[in-house]
PDB file of C-alpha atoms in Angstrom:
ATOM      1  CA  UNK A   9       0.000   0.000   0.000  1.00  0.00           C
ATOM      2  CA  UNK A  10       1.372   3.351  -0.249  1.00  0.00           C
ATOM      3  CA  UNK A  11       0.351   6.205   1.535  1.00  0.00           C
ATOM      4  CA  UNK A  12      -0.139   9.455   0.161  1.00  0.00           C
ATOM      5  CA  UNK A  13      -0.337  13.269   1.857  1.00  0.00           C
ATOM      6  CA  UNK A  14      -2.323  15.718   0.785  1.00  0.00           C
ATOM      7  CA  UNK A  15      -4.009  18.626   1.982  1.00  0.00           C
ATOM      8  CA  UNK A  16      -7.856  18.200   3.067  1.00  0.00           C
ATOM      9  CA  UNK A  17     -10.403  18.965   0.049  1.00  0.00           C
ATOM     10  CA  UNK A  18     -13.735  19.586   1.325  1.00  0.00           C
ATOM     11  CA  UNK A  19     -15.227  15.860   0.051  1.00  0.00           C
ATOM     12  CA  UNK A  20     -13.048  14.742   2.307  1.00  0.00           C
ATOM     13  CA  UNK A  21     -15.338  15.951   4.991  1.00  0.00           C
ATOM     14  CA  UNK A  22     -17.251  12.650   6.136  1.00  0.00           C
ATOM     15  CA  UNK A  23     -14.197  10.560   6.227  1.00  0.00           C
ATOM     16  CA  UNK A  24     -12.511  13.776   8.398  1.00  0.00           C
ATOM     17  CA  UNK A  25     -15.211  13.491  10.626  1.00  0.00           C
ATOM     18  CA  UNK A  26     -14.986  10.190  11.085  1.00  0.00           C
ATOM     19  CA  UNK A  27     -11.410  10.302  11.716  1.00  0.00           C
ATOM     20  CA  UNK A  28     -11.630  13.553  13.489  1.00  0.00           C
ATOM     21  CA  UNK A  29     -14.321  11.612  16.321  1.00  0.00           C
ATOM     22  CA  UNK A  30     -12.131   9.115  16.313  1.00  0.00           C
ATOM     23  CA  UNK A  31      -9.163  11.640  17.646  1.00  0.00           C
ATOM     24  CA  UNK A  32     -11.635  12.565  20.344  1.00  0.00           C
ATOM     25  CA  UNK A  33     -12.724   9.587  21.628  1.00  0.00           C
ATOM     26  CA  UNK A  34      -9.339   8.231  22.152  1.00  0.00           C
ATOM     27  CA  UNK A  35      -8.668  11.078  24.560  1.00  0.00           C
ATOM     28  CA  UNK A  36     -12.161  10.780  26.413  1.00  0.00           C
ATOM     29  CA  UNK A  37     -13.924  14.417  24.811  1.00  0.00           C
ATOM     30  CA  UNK A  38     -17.102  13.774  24.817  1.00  0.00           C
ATOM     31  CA  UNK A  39     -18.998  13.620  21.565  1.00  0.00           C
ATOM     32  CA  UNK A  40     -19.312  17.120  20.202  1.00  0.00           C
ATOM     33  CA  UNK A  41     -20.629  17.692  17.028  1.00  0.00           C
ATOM     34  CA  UNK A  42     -20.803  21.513  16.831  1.00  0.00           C
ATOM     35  CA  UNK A  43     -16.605  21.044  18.074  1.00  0.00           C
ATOM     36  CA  UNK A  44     -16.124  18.640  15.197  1.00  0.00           C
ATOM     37  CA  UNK A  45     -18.154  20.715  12.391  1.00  0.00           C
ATOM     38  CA  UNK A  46     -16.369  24.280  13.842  1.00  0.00           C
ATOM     39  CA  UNK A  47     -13.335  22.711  13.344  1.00  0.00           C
ATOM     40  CA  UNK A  48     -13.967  21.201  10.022  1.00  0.00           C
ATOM     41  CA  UNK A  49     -15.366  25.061   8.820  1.00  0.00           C
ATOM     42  CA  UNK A  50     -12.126  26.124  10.115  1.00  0.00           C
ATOM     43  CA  UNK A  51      -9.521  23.769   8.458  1.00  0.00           C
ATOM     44  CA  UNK A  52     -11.124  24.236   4.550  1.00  0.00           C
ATOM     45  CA  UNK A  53     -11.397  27.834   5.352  1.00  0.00           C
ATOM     46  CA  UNK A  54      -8.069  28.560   6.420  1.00  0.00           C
ATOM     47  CA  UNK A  55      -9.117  30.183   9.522  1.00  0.00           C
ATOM     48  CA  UNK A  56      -7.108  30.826  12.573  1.00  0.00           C
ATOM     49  CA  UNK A  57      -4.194  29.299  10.514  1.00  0.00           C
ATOM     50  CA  UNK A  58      -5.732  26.476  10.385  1.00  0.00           C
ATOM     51  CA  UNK A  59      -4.174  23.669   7.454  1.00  0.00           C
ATOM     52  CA  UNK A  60      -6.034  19.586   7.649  1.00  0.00           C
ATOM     53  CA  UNK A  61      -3.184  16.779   6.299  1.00  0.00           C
ATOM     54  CA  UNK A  62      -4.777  13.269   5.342  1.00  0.00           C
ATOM     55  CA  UNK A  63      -2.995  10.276   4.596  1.00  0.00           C
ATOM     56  CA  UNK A  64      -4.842   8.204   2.125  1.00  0.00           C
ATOM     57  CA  UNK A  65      -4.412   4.923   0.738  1.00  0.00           C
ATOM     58  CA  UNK A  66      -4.140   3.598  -2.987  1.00  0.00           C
ATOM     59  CA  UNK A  67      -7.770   4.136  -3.071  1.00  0.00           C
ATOM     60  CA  UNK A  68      -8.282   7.589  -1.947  1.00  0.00           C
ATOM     61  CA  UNK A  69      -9.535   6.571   2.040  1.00  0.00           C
ATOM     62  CA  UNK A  70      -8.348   8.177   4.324  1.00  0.00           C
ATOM     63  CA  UNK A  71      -6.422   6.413   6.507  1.00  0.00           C
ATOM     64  CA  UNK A  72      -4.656   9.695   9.368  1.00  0.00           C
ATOM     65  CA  UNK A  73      -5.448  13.271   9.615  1.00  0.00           C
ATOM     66  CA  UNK A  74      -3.293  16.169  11.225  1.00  0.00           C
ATOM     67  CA  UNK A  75      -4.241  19.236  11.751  1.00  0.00           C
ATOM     68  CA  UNK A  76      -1.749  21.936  12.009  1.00  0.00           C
ATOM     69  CA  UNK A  77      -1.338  25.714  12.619  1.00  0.00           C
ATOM     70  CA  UNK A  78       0.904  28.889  12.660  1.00  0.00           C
ATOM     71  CA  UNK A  79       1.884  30.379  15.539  1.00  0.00           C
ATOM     72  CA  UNK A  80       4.425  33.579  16.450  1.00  0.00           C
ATOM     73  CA  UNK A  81       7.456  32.568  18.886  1.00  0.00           C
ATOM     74  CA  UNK A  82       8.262  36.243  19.788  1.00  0.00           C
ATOM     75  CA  UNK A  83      11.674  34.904  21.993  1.00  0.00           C
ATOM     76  CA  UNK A  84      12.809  34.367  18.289  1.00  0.00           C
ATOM     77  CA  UNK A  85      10.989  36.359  16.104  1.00  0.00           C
ATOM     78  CA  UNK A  86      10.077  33.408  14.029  1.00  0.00           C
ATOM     79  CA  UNK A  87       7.369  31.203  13.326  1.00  0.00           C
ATOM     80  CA  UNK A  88       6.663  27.945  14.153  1.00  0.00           C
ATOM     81  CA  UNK A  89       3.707  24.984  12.688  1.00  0.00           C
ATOM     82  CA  UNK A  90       1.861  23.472  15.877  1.00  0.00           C
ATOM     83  CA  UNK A  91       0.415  20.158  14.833  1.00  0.00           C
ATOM     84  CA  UNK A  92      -3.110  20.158  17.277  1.00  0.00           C
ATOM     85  CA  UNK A  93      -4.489  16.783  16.460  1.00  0.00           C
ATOM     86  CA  UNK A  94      -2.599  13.988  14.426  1.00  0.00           C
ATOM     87  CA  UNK A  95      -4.723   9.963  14.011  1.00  0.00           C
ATOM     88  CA  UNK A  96      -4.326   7.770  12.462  1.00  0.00           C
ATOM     89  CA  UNK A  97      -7.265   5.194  11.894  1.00  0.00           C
ATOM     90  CA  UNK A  98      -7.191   2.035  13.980  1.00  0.00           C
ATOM     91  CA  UNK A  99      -6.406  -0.332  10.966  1.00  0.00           C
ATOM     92  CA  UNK A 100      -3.896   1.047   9.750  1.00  0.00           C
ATOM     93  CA  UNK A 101      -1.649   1.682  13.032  1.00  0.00           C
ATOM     94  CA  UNK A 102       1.497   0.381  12.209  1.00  0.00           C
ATOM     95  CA  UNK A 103       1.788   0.789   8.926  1.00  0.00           C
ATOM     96  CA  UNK A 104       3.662   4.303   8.394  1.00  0.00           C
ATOM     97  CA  UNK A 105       0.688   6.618   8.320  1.00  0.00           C
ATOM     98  CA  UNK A 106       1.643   8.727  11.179  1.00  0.00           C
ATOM     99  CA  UNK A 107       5.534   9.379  10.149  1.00  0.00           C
ATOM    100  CA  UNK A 108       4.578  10.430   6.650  1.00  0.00           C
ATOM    101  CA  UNK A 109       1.944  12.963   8.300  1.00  0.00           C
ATOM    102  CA  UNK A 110       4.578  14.331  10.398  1.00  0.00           C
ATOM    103  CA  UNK A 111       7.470  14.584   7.573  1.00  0.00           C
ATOM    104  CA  UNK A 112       4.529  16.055   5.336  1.00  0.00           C
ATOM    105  CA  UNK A 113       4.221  18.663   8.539  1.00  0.00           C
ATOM    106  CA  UNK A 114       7.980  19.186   8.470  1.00  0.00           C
ATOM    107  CA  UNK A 115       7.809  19.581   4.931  1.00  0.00           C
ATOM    108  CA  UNK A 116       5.396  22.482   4.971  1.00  0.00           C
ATOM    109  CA  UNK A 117       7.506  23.891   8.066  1.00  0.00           C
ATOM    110  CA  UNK A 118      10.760  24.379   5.602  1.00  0.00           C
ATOM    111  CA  UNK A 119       8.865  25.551   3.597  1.00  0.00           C
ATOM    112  CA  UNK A 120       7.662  28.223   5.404  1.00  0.00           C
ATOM    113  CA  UNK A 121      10.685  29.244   7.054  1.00  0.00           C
ATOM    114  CA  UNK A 122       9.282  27.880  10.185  1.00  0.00           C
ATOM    115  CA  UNK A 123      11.734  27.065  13.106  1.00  0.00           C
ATOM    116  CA  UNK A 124       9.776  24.059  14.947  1.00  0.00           C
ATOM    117  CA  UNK A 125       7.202  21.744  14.535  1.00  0.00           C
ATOM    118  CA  UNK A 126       6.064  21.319  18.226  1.00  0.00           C
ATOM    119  CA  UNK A 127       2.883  19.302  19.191  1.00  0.00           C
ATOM    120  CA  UNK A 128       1.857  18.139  23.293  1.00  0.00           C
ATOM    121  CA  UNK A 129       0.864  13.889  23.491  1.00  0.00           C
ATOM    122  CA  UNK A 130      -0.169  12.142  26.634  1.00  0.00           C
ATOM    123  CA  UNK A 131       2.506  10.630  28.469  1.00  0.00           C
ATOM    124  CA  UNK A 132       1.324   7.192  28.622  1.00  0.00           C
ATOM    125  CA  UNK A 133      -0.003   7.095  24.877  1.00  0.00           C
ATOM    126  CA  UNK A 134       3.315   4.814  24.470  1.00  0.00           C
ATOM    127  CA  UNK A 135       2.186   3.804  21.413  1.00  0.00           C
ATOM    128  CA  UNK A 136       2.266   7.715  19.262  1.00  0.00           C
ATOM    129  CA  UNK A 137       5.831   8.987  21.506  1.00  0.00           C
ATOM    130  CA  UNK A 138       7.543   5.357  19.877  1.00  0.00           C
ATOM    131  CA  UNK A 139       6.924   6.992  16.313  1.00  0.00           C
ATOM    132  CA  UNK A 140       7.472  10.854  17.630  1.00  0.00           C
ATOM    133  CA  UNK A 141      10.670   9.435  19.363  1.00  0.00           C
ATOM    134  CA  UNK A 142      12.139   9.088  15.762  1.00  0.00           C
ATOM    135  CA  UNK A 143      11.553  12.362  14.762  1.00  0.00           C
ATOM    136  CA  UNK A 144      11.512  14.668  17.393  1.00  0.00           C
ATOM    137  CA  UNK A 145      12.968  15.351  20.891  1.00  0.00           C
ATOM    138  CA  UNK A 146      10.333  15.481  23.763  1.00  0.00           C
ATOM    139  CA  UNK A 147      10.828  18.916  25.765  1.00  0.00           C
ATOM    140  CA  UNK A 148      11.592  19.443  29.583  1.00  0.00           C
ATOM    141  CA  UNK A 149       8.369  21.619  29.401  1.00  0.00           C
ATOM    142  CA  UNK A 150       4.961  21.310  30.909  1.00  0.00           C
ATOM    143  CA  UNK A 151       2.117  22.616  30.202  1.00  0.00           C
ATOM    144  CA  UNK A 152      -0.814  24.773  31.766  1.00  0.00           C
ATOM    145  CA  UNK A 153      -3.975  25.510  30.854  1.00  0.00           C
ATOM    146  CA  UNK A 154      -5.935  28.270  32.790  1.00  0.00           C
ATOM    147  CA  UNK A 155      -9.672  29.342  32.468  1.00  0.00           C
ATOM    148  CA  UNK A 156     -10.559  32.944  30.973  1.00  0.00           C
ATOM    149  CA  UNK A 157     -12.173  35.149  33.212  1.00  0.00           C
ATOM    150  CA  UNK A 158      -9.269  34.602  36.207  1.00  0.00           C
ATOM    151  CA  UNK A 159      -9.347  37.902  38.285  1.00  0.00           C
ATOM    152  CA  UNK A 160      -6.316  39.367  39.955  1.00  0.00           C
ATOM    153  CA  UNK A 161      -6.179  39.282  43.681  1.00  0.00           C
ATOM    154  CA  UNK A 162      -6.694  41.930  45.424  1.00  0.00           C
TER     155      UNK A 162
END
């Protein structure tokens, strides 16, 4: 089989969605369809940066989606690609899918002028950091997330 890279087209959109539920039920989101749709809108609009990768097979399925966007890294006045969601569909784990979405990512990043392809994974999902082991280097960094809204104290 090979595996080809493209950028999403929108009749790709059931087989996204698909893939894209997929993404979210493996990290426990609950089933949001107005999330999934937005995001779809988003990625074959172009908006907030937004670019959708599949991986396909020999006869057009997809088989892994990533979806990737621009972001400013003002320490170095460059830019960088952060790759938000990358699956690859059940049967066809294993079988190169996710490395040629990330070289297709690194790709687009030369391209650009970009400095860094960075993306966040669980730390148990033992599986996905095997085949980001190869290409990257995991940071010393952690991550927060705070809610809008937090008011100074007084």
């Amino acid at each position: 089989m090979t595996i080809r890279v493209r950028t999403v087209v929108p009749q790709d959109e059931s087989q996204w969605t698909a893939l894209f539920a997929g993404y979210r039920s493996f990290y426990e989101l609950p089933e949001d369809r107005r999330a999934v749709g937005a995001t779809w809108e988003w990625i074959v609009r172009g908006a907030h940066g937004l670019t959708g990768l599949v991986a396909t097979d020999d006869d057009g399925n997809l088989l892994g989606i990533a979806n990737l966007r621009r972001f400013a890294r003002p320490s170095t006045a460059t830019l960088g690609l952060y790759l938000d969601d990358l699956f690859t569909a059940p049967a066809a784990r294993g079988s190169g899918v996710a490395n040629a979405l990330l070289r297709e990512a690194s790709s687009i990043a030369a391209n650009e002028g970009a400095s860094v392809v960075r993306w966040i994974t669980a730390p148990d999902n033992e599986a996905a950091r095997h085949v980001y082991d190869d290409v990257a280097t995991a940071t010393p960094w952690v991550t927060y997330d705070m809610k809008p809204g937090l008011r100074p104290e007084v």
